[in-house]
mmCIF file of C-alpha atoms and ligand atoms in Angstrom:
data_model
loop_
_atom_site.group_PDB
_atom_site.id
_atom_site.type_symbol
_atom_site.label_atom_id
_atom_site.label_comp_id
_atom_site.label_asym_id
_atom_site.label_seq_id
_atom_site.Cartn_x
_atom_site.Cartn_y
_atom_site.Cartn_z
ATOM 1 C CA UNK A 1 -39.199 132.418 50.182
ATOM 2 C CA UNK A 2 -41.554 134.493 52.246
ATOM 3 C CA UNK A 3 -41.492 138.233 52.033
ATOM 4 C CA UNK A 4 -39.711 139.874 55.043
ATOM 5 C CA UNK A 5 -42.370 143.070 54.364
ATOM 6 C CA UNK A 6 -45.180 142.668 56.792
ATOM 7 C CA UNK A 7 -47.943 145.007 56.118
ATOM 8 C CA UNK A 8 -50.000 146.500 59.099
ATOM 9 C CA UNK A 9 -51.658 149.831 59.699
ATOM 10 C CA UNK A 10 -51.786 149.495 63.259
ATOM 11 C CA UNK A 11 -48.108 149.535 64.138
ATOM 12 C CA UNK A 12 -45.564 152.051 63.530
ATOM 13 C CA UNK A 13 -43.706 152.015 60.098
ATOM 14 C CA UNK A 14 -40.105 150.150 60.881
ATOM 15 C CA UNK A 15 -37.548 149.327 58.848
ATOM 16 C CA UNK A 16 -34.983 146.697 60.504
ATOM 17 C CA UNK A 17 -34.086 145.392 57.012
ATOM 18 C CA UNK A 18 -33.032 142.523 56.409
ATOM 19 C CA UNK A 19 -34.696 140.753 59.208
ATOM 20 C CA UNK A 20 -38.116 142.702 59.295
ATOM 21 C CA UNK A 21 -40.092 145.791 57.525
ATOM 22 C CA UNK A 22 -43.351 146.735 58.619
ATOM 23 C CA UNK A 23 -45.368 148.858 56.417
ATOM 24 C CA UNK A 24 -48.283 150.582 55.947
ATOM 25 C CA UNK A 25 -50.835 148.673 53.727
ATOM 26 C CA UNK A 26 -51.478 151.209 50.994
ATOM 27 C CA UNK A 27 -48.614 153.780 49.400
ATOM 28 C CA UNK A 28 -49.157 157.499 49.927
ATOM 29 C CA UNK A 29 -48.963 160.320 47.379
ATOM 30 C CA UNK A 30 -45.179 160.732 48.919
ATOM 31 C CA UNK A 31 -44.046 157.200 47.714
ATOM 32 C CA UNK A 32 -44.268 157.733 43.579
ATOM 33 C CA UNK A 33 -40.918 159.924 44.386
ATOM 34 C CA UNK A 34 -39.661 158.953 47.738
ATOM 35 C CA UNK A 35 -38.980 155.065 46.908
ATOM 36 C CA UNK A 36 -35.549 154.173 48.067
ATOM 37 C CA UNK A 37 -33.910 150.793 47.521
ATOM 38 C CA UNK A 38 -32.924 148.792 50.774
ATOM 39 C CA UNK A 39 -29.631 146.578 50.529
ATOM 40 C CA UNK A 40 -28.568 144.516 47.714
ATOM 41 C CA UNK A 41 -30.764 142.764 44.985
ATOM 42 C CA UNK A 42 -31.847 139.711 45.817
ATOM 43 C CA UNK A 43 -33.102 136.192 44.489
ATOM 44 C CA UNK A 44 -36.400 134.542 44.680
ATOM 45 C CA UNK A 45 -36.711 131.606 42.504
ATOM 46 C CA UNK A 46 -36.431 132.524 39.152
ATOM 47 C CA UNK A 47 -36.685 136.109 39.630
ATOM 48 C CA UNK A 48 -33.827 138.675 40.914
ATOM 49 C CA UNK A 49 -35.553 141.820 43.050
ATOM 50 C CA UNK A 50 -34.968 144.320 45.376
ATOM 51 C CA UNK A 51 -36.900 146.294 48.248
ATOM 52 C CA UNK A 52 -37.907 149.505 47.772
ATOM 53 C CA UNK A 53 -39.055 151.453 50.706
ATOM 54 C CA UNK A 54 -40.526 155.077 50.773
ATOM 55 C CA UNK A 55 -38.364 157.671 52.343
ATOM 56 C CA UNK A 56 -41.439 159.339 54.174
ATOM 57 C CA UNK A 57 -44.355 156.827 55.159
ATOM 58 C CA UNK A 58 -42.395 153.893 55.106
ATOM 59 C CA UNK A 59 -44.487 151.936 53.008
ATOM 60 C CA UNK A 60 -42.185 148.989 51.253
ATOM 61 C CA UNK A 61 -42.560 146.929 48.193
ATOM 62 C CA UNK A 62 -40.981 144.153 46.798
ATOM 63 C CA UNK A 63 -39.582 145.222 42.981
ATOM 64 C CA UNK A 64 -39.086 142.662 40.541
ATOM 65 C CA UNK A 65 -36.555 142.784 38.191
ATOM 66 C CA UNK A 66 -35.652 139.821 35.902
ATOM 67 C CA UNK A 67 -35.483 136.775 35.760
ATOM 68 C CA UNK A 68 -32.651 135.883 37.489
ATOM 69 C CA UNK A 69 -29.445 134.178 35.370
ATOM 70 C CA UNK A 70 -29.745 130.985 36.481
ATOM 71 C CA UNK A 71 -33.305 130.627 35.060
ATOM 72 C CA UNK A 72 -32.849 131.984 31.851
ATOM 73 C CA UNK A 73 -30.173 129.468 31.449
ATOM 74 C CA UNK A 74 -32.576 126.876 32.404
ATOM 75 C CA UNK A 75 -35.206 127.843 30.314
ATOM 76 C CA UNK A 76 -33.120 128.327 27.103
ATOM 77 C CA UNK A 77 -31.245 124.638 27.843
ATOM 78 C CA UNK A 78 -35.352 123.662 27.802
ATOM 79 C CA UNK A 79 -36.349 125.675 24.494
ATOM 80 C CA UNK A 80 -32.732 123.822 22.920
ATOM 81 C CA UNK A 81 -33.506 119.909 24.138
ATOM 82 C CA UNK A 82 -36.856 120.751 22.505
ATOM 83 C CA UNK A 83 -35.623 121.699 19.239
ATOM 84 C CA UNK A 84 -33.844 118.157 19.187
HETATM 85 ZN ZN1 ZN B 1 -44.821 157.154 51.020
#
């Protein structure tokens, strides 16, 4: 699934999550304690994740998680057929 983040530093920070974030390219000194989390976490293949998006430039990241339930139930059915 592609990213909804699109980064650019010639437009305007926006955040119109979940349809569309722009972002600057590069974080700021402001976004090691401004990140905020946007919405709900979310699944990408085998991994669960959430955006995080900084209060003050507007500069967005995608934050993995874990791997989501569904895969770790896949891969330990895999690791068990192998043992047999
Ligand atoms: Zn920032």
């Amino acid at each position: 699934m592609a990213s909804i983040v699109e980064y650019n530093e010639r437009k305007a920070a926006e955040n119109a999550y979940p349809e569309r974030i722009i972002s600057p390219p590069q974080p700021n000194d402001c976004c090691f304690s401004g990140m905020k989390q946007l919405g709900d976490v979310e699944e990408d293949g085998n991994w669960l994740y959430v955006y995080k998006r900084c209060r003050v430039c507007g500069y967005t990241v995608r934050n993995f998680l874990m791997m989501s339930p569904k895969a770790l139930r896949k891969m330990r059915g895999g690791i068990l057929r192998g043992l047999n």
